[in-house]
Tab-separated table of C-alpha atoms and ligand atoms in Angstrom:
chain	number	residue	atom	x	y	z
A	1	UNK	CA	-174.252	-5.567	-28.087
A	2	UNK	CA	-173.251	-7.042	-24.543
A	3	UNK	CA	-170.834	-9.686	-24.314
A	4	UNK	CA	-172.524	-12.760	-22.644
A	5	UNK	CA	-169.461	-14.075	-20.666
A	6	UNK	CA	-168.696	-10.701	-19.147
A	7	UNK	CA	-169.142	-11.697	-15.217
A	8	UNK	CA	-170.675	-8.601	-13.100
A	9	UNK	CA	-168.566	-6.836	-11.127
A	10	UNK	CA	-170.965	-4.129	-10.720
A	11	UNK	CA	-167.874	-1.654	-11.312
A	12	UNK	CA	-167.683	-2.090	-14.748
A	13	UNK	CA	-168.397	1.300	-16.650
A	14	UNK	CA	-167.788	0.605	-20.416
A	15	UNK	CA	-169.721	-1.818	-22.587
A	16	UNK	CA	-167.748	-3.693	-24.979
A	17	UNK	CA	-168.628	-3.574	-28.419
A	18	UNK	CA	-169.699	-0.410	-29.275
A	19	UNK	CA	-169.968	0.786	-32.994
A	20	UNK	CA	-168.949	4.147	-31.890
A	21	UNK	CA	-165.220	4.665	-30.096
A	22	UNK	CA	-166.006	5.317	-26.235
A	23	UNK	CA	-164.988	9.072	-25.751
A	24	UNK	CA	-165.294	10.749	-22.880
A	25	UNK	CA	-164.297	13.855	-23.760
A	26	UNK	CA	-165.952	15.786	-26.436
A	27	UNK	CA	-163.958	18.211	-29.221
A	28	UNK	CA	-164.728	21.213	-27.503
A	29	UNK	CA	-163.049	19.281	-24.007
A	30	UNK	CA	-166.327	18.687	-22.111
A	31	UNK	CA	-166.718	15.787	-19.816
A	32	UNK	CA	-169.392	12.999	-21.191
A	33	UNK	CA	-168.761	10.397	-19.148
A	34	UNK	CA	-171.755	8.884	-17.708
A	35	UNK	CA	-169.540	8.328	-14.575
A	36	UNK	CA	-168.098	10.739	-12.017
A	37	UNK	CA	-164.957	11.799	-12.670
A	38	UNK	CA	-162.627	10.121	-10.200
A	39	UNK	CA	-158.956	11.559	-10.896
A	40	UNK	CA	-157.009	14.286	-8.831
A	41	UNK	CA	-155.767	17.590	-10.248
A	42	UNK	CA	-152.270	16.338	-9.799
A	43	UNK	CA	-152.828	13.587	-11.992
A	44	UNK	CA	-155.429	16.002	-14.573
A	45	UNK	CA	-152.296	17.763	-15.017
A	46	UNK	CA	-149.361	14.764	-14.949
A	47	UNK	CA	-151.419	13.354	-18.182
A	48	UNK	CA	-151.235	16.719	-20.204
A	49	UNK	CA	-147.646	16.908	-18.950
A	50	UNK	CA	-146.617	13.699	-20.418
A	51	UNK	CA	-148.226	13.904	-23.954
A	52	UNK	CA	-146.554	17.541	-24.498
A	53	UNK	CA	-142.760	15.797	-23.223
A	54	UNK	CA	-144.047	12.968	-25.927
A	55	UNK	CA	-144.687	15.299	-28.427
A	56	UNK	CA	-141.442	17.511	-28.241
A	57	UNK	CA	-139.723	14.173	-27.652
A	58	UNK	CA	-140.996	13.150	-30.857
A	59	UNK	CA	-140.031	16.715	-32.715
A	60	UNK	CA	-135.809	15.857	-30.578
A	61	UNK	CA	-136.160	12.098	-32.791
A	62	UNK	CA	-136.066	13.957	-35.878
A	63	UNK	CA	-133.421	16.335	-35.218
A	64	UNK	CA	-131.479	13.910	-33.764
A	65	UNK	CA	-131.981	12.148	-36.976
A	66	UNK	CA	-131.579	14.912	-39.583
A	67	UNK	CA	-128.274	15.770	-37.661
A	68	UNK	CA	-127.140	12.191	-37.982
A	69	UNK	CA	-126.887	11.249	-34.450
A	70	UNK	CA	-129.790	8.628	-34.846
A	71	UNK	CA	-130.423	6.307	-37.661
A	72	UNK	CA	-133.985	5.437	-37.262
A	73	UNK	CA	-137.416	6.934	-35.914
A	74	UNK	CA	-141.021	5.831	-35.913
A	75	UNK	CA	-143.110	8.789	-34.947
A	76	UNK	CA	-145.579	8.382	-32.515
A	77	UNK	CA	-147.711	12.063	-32.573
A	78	UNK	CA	-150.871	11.481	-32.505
A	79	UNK	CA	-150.639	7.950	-30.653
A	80	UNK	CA	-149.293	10.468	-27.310
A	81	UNK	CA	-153.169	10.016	-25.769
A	82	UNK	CA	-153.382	6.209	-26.300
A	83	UNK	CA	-149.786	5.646	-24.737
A	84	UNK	CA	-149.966	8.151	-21.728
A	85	UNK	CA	-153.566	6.974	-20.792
A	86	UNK	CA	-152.188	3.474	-20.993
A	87	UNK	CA	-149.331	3.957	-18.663
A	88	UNK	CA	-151.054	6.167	-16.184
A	89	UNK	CA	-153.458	2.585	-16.032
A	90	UNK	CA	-151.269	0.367	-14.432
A	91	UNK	CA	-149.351	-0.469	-11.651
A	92	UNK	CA	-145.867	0.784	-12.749
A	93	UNK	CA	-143.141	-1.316	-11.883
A	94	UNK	CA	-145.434	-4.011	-10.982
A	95	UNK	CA	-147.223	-4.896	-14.214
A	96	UNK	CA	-145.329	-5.852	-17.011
A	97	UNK	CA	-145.828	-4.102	-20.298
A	98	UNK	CA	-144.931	-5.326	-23.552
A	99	UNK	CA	-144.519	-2.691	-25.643
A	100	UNK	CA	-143.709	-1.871	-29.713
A	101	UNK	CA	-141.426	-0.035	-31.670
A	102	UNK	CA	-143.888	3.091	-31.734
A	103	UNK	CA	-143.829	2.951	-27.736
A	104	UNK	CA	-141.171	5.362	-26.469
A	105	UNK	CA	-144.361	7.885	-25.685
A	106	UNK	CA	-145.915	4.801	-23.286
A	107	UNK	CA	-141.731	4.415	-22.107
A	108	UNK	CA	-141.493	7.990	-21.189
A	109	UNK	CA	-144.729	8.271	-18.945
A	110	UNK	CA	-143.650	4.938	-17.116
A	111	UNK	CA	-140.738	6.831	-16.131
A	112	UNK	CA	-137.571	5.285	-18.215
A	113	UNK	CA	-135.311	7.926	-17.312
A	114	UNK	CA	-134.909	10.447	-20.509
A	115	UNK	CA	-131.161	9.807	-20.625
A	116	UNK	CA	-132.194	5.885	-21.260
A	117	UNK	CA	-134.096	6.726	-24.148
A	118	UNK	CA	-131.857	9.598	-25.730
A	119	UNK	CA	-128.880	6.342	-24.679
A	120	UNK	CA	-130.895	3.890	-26.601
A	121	UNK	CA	-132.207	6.480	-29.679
A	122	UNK	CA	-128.490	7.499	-30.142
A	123	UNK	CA	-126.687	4.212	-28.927
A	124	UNK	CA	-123.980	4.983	-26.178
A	125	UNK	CA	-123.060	3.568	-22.959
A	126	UNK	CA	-126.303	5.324	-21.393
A	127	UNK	CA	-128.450	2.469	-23.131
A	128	UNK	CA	-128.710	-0.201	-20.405
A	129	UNK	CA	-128.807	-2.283	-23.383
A	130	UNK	CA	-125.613	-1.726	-24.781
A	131	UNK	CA	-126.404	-0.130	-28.173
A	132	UNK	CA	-127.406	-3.463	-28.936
A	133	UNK	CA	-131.139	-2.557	-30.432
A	134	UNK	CA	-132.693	-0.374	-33.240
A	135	UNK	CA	-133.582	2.697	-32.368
A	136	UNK	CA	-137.093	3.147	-30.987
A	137	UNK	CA	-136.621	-0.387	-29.048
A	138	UNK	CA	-137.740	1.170	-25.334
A	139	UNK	CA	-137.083	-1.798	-22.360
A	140	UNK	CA	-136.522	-1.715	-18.983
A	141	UNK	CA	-135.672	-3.976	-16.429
A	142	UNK	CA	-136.803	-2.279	-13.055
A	143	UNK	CA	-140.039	-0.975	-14.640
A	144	UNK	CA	-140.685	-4.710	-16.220
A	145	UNK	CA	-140.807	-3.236	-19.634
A	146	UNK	CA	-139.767	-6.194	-21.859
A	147	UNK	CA	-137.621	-5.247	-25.241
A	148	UNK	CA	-139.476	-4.277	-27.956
A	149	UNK	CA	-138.770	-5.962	-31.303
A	150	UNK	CA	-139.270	-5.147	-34.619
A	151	UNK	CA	-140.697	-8.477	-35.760
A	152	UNK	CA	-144.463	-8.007	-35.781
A	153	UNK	CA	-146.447	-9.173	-32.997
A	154	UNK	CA	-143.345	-11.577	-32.086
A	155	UNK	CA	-144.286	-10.345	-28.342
A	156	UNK	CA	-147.169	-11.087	-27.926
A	157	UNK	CA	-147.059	-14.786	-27.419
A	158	UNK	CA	-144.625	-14.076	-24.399
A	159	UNK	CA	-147.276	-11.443	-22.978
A	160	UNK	CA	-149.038	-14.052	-22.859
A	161	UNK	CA	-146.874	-16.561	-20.933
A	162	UNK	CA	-145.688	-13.782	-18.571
A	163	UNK	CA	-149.335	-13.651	-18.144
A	164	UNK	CA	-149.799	-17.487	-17.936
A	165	UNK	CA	-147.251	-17.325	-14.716
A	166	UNK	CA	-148.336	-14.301	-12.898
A	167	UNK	CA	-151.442	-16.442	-12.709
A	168	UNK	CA	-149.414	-19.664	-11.860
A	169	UNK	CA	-147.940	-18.050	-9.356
A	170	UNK	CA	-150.528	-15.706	-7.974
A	171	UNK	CA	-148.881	-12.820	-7.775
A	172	UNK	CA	-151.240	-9.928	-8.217
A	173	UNK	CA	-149.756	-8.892	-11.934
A	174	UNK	CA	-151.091	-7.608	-14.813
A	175	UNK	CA	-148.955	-8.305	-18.528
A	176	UNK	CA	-150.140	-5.210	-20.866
A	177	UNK	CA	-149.840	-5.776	-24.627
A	178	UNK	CA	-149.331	-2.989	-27.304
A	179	UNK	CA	-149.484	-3.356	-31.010
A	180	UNK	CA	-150.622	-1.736	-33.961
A	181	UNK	CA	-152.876	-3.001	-36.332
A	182	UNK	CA	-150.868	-4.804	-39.000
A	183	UNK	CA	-149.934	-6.581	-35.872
A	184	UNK	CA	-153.724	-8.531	-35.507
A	185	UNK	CA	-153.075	-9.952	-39.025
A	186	UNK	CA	-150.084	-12.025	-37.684
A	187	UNK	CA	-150.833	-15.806	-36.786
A	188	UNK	CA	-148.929	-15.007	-33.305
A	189	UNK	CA	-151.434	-12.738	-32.386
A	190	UNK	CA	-154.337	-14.990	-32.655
A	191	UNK	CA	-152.910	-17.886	-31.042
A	192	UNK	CA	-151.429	-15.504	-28.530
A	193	UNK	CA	-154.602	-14.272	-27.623
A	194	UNK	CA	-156.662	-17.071	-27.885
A	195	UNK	CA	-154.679	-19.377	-25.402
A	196	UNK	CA	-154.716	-15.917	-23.185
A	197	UNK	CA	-158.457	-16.431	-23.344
A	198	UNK	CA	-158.904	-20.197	-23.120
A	199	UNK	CA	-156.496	-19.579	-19.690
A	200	UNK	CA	-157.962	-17.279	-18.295
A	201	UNK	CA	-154.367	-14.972	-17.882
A	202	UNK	CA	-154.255	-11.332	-16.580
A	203	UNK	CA	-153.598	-9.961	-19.656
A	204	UNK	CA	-155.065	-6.966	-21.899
A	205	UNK	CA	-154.161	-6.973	-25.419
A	206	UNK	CA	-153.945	-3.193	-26.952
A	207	UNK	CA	-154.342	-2.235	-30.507
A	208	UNK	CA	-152.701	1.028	-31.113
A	209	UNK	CA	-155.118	1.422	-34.635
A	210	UNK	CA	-153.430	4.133	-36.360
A	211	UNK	CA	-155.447	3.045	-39.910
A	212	UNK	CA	-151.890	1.933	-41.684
A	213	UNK	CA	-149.424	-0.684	-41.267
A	214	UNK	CA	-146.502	1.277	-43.545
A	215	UNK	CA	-148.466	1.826	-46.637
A	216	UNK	CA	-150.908	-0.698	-46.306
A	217	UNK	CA	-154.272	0.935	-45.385
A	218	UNK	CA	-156.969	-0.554	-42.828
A	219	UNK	CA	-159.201	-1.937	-45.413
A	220	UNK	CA	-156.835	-3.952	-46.575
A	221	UNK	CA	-155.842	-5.499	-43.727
A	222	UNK	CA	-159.222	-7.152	-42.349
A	223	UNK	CA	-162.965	-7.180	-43.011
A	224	UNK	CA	-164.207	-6.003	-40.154
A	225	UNK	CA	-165.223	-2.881	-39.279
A	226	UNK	CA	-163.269	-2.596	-35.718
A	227	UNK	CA	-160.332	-4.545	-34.185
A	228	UNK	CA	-161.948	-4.900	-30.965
A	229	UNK	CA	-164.896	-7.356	-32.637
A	230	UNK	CA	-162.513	-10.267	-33.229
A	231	UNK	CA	-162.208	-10.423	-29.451
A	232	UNK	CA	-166.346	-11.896	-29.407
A	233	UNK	CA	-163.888	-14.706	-31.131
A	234	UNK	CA	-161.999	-15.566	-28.465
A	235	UNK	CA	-164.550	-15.112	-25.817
A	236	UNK	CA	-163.260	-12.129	-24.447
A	237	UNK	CA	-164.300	-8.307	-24.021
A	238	UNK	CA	-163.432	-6.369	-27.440
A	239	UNK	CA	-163.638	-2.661	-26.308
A	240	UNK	CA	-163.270	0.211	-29.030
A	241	UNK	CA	-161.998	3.497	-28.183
A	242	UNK	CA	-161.000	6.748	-29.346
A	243	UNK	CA	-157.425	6.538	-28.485
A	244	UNK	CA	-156.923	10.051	-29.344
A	245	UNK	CA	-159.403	10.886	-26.027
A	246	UNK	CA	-156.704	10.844	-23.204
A	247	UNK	CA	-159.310	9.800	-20.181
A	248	UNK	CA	-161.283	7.255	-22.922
A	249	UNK	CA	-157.779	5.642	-23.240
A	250	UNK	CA	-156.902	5.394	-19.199
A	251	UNK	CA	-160.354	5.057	-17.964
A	252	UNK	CA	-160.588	1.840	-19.985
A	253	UNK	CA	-157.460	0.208	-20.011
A	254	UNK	CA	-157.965	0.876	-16.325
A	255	UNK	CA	-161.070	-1.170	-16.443
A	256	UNK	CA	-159.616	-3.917	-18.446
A	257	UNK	CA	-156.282	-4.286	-15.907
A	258	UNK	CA	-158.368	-4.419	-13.145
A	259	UNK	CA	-160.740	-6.793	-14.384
A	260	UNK	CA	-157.598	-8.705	-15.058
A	261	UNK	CA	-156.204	-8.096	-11.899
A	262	UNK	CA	-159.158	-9.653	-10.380
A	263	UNK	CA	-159.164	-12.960	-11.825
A	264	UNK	CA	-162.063	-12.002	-14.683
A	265	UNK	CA	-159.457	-12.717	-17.290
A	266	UNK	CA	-158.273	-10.530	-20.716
A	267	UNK	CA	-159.323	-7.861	-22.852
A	268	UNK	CA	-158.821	-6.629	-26.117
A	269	UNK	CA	-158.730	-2.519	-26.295
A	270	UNK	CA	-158.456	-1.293	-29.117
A	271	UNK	CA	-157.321	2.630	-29.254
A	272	UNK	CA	-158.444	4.168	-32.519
A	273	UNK	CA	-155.639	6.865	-33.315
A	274	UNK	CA	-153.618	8.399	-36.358
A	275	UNK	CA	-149.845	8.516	-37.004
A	276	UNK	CA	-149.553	12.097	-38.174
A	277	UNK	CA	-146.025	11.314	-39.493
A	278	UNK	CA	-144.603	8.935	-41.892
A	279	UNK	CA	-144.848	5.124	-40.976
A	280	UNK	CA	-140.850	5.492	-40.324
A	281	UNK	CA	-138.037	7.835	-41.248
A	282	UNK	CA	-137.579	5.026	-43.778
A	283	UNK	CA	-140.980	6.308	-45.764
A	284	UNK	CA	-142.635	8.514	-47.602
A	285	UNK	CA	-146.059	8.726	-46.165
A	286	UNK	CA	-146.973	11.376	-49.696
A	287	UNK	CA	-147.142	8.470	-51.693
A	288	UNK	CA	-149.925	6.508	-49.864
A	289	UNK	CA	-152.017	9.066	-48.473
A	290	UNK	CA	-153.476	12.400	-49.066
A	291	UNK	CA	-152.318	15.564	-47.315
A	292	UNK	CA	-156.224	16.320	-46.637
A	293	UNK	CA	-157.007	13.322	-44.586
A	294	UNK	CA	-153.385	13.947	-42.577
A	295	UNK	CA	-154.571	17.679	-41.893
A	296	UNK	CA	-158.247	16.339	-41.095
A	297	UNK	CA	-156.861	14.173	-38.119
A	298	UNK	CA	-154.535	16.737	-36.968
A	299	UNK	CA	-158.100	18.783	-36.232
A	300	UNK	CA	-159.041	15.679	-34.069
A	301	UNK	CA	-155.348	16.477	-32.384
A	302	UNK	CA	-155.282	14.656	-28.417
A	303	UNK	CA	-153.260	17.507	-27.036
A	304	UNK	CA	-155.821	20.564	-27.869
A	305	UNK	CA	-158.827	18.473	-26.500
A	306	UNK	CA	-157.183	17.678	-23.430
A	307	UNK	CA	-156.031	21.109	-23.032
A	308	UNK	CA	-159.454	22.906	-23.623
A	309	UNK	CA	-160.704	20.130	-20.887
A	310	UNK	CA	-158.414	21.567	-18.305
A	311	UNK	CA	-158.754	24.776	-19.405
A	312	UNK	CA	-162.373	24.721	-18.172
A	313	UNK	CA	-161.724	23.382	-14.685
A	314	UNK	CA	-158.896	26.429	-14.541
A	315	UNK	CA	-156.091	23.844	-14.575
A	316	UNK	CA	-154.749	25.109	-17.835
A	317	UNK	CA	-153.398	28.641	-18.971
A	318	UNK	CA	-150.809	30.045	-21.748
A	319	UNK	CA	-148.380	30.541	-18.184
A	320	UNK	CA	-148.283	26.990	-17.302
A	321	UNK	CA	-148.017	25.885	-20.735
A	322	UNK	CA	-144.747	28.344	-21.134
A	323	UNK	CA	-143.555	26.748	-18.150
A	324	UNK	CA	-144.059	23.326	-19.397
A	325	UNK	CA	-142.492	24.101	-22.479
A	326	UNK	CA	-139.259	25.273	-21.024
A	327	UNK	CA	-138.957	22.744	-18.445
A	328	UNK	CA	-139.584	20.110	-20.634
A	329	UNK	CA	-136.775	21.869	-23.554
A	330	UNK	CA	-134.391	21.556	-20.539
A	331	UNK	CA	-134.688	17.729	-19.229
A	332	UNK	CA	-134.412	16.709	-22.755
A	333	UNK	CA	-131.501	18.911	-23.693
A	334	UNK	CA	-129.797	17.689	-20.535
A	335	UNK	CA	-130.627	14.032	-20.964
A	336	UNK	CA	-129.304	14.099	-24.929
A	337	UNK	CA	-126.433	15.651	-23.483
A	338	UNK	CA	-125.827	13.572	-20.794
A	339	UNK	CA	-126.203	10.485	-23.179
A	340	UNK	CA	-123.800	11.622	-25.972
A	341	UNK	CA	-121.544	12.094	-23.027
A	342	UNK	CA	-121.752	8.472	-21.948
A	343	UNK	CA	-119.894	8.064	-25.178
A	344	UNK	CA	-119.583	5.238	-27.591
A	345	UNK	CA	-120.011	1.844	-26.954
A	346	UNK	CA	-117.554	-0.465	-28.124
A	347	UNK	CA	-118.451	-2.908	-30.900
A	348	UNK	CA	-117.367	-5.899	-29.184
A	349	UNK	CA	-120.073	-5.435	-27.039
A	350	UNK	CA	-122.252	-7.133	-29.491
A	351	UNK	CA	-120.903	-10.575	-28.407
A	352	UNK	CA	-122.086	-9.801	-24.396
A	353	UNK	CA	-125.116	-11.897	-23.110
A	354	UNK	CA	-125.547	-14.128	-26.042
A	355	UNK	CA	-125.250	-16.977	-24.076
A	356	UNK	CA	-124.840	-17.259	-19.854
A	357	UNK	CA	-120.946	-18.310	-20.562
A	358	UNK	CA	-118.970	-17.238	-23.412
A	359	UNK	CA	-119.033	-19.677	-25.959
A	360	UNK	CA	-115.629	-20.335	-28.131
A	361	UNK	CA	-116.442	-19.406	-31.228
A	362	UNK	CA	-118.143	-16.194	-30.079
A	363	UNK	CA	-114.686	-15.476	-28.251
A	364	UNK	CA	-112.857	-16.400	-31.512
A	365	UNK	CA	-115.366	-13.575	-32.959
A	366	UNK	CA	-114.867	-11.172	-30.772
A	367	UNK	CA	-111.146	-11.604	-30.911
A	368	UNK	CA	-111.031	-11.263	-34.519
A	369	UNK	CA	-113.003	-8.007	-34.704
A	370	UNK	CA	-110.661	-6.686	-32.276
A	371	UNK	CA	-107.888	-7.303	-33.755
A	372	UNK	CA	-109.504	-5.765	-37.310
A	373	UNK	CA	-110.405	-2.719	-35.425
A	374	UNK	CA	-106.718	-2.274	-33.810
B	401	LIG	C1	-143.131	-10.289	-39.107
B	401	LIG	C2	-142.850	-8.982	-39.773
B	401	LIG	N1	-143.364	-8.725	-40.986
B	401	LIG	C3	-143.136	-7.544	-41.600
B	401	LIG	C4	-142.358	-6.609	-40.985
B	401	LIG	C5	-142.122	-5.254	-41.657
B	401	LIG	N2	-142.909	-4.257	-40.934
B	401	LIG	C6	-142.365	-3.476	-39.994
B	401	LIG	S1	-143.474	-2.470	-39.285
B	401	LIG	C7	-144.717	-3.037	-40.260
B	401	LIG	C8	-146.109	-2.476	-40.163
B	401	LIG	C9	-146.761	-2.780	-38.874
B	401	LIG	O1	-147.908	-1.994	-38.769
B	401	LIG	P1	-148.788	-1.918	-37.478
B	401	LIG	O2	-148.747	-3.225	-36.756
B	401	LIG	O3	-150.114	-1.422	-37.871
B	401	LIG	O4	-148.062	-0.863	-36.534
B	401	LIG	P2	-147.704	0.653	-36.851
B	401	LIG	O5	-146.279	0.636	-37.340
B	401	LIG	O6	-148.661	1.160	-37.856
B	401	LIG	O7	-147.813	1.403	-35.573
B	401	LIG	C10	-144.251	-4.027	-41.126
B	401	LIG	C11	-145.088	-4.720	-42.124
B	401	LIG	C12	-141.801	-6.910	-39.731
B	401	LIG	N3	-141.047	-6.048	-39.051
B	401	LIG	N4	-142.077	-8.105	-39.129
């Protein structure tokens, strides 16, 4: 099925659509693309790099939180393809991304600095937010990462006005969306995306489709068999992908930015992954789902496709992945350490940047919890 609208650009590689998820990789790691290949060995290699520092990243949330040093995680293995191929697609620093709360892997491979995101997971002075946000809230001002929220698709409306100006104003920018998809059953996200499309804004709208919104399972949250369909509703490309494919998930969202970029107008990508662990470290995944179809994904895992992929072009062996391993251990040690040693921030923080001045009964606030804590 071909999308009507689509102009020619007579770059354009993917159809949107498809019943099947566009892989280009293959379980066993071999190339099917119907394209050459166009990526370096530096940057083969960056994109394995960043899903293993995702994954271990992932494995430091949960000791952080069994050792009581952070009160909240959503896990993100098994999304590490999806968010790496994402970031590796735009024009860091330049773009704007909007991310959610399951985006610290898409954070990390932007480059927040690791002693951000241990500041903000833990909450001490390191968190150029102040301690102010849940844990698993990534943002960042000089890579024009706006703060995640926890209210469903809440973003995504001001994606699309960040979108709405870059187009005002001309000024070469893409705004990147990420969700998951409970998210597309929010009103926000239709009229988000359907005055994206009616404009005409440089914006691509990604689903993150991990099959569950907490406990409630994909069937019961629309009708249709994909996400990416509802986009023929807008008027806009729907592409469907398996997000769990590392160059399906750049090589498209690359396609969909750029198309953006050049004036064509959004997208809607939808990454088809799984959440291997619990929704939360407020849930209990058991009671929902069956061990079988958790251990069935986990076969389907984006790390050990990649890797076989570079294995065969020699840019993979057990050395490098040793090396990896070890290096990676070390940054994140050093950045947890680092951030701990930042120290605590002070509760009266809570009362900074409300408003541009201090307002009095805000100072009458702040004075009284000082005076309570003294
Ligand atoms: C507006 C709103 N409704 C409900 C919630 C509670 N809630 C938090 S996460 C979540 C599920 C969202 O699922 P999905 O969008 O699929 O993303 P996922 O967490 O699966 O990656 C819900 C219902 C919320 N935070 N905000």
């Amino acid at each position: 099925m071909v999308h009507e609208t689509l102009p020619v650009m007579g770059t354009e590689w993917f159809q949107p659509f498809t019943e099947q998820p566009i892989a280009l990789l293959s379980e066993e790691g071999e190339w099917i693309g119907d394209f050459p290949l166009d990526l370096d060995e530096a940057l083969l290699r960056q994109l394995y790099r960043d899903m293993l520092a995702v994954r271990l990243m992932d494995e430091r949330f949960t000791v952080l939180l069994r050792t009581g040093k952070v009160s909240f995680t959503a896990p993100m293995a098994g999304h590490e393809a999806a968010q790496v191929g994402v970031a590796h697609a735009l024009r860091r620093g330049h773009d704007w991304v909007f991310p959610y709360y399951r985006d610290y892997g898409l954070a990390l491979a932007l480059g927040v600095p690791l002693v951000e995101i241990f500041g903000q997971m833990i909450a001490t002075r390191a968190d150029p937010n102040k301690g102010r946000q849940m844990p698993c809230h990534p943002s960042s001002r000089p890579l024009n990462i706006f703060a995640a929220a926890s209210t469903v698709a809440s973003h995504i409306p001001p994606a699309t006005g960040a979108a709405l100006s870059m187009k005002i104003q001309g000024t070469g920018q893409v705004a990147v969306c990420t969700f998951g998809d409970g998210a597309t059953s929010e009103g926000d996200w239709y009229a988000a995306i359907n005055f994206a499309a009616v404009q005409r804004v440089p914006a691509v709208f990604v689903c993150e489709n991990n099959r569950y919104a907490i406990s409630v399972p994909y069937s019961c949250q629309t009708a249709t068999p994909t996400i990416a369909e509802k986009a023929h509703a807008f008027g806009i490309p729907g592409y469907h992908v398996d997000g769990m494919d590392v160059l399906a998930s750049y090589y498209v969202a690359r396609e969909a930015i750029e198309r953006a970029r050049a004036g064509h107008g959004p997208s809607l990508v939808e990454l088809v992954v799984y959440r291997y662990g619990p929704h939360s470290s407020a849930d209990d995944d058991t009671r929902y789902r069956p061990r079988e179809e958790v251990e069935l994904w986990r076969r389907r895992d984006p790390l050990a496709r990649y890797q076989r992929f570079l294995a065969r072009r020699g840019l993979w062996s057990e050395e490098w992945e040793q090396q990896l391993r070890e290096e990676i251990a070390r940054e994140q040690a050093e950045a947890i350490e680092a951030a701990e040693r930042a120290g605590e921030v002070p509760a009266e923080w809570m009362f900074d940047d409300v408003y541009a001045e201090p307002l009095w009964h805000l100072e009458r606030q702040r004075a009284l919890l000082r005076a309570e804590l003294q």
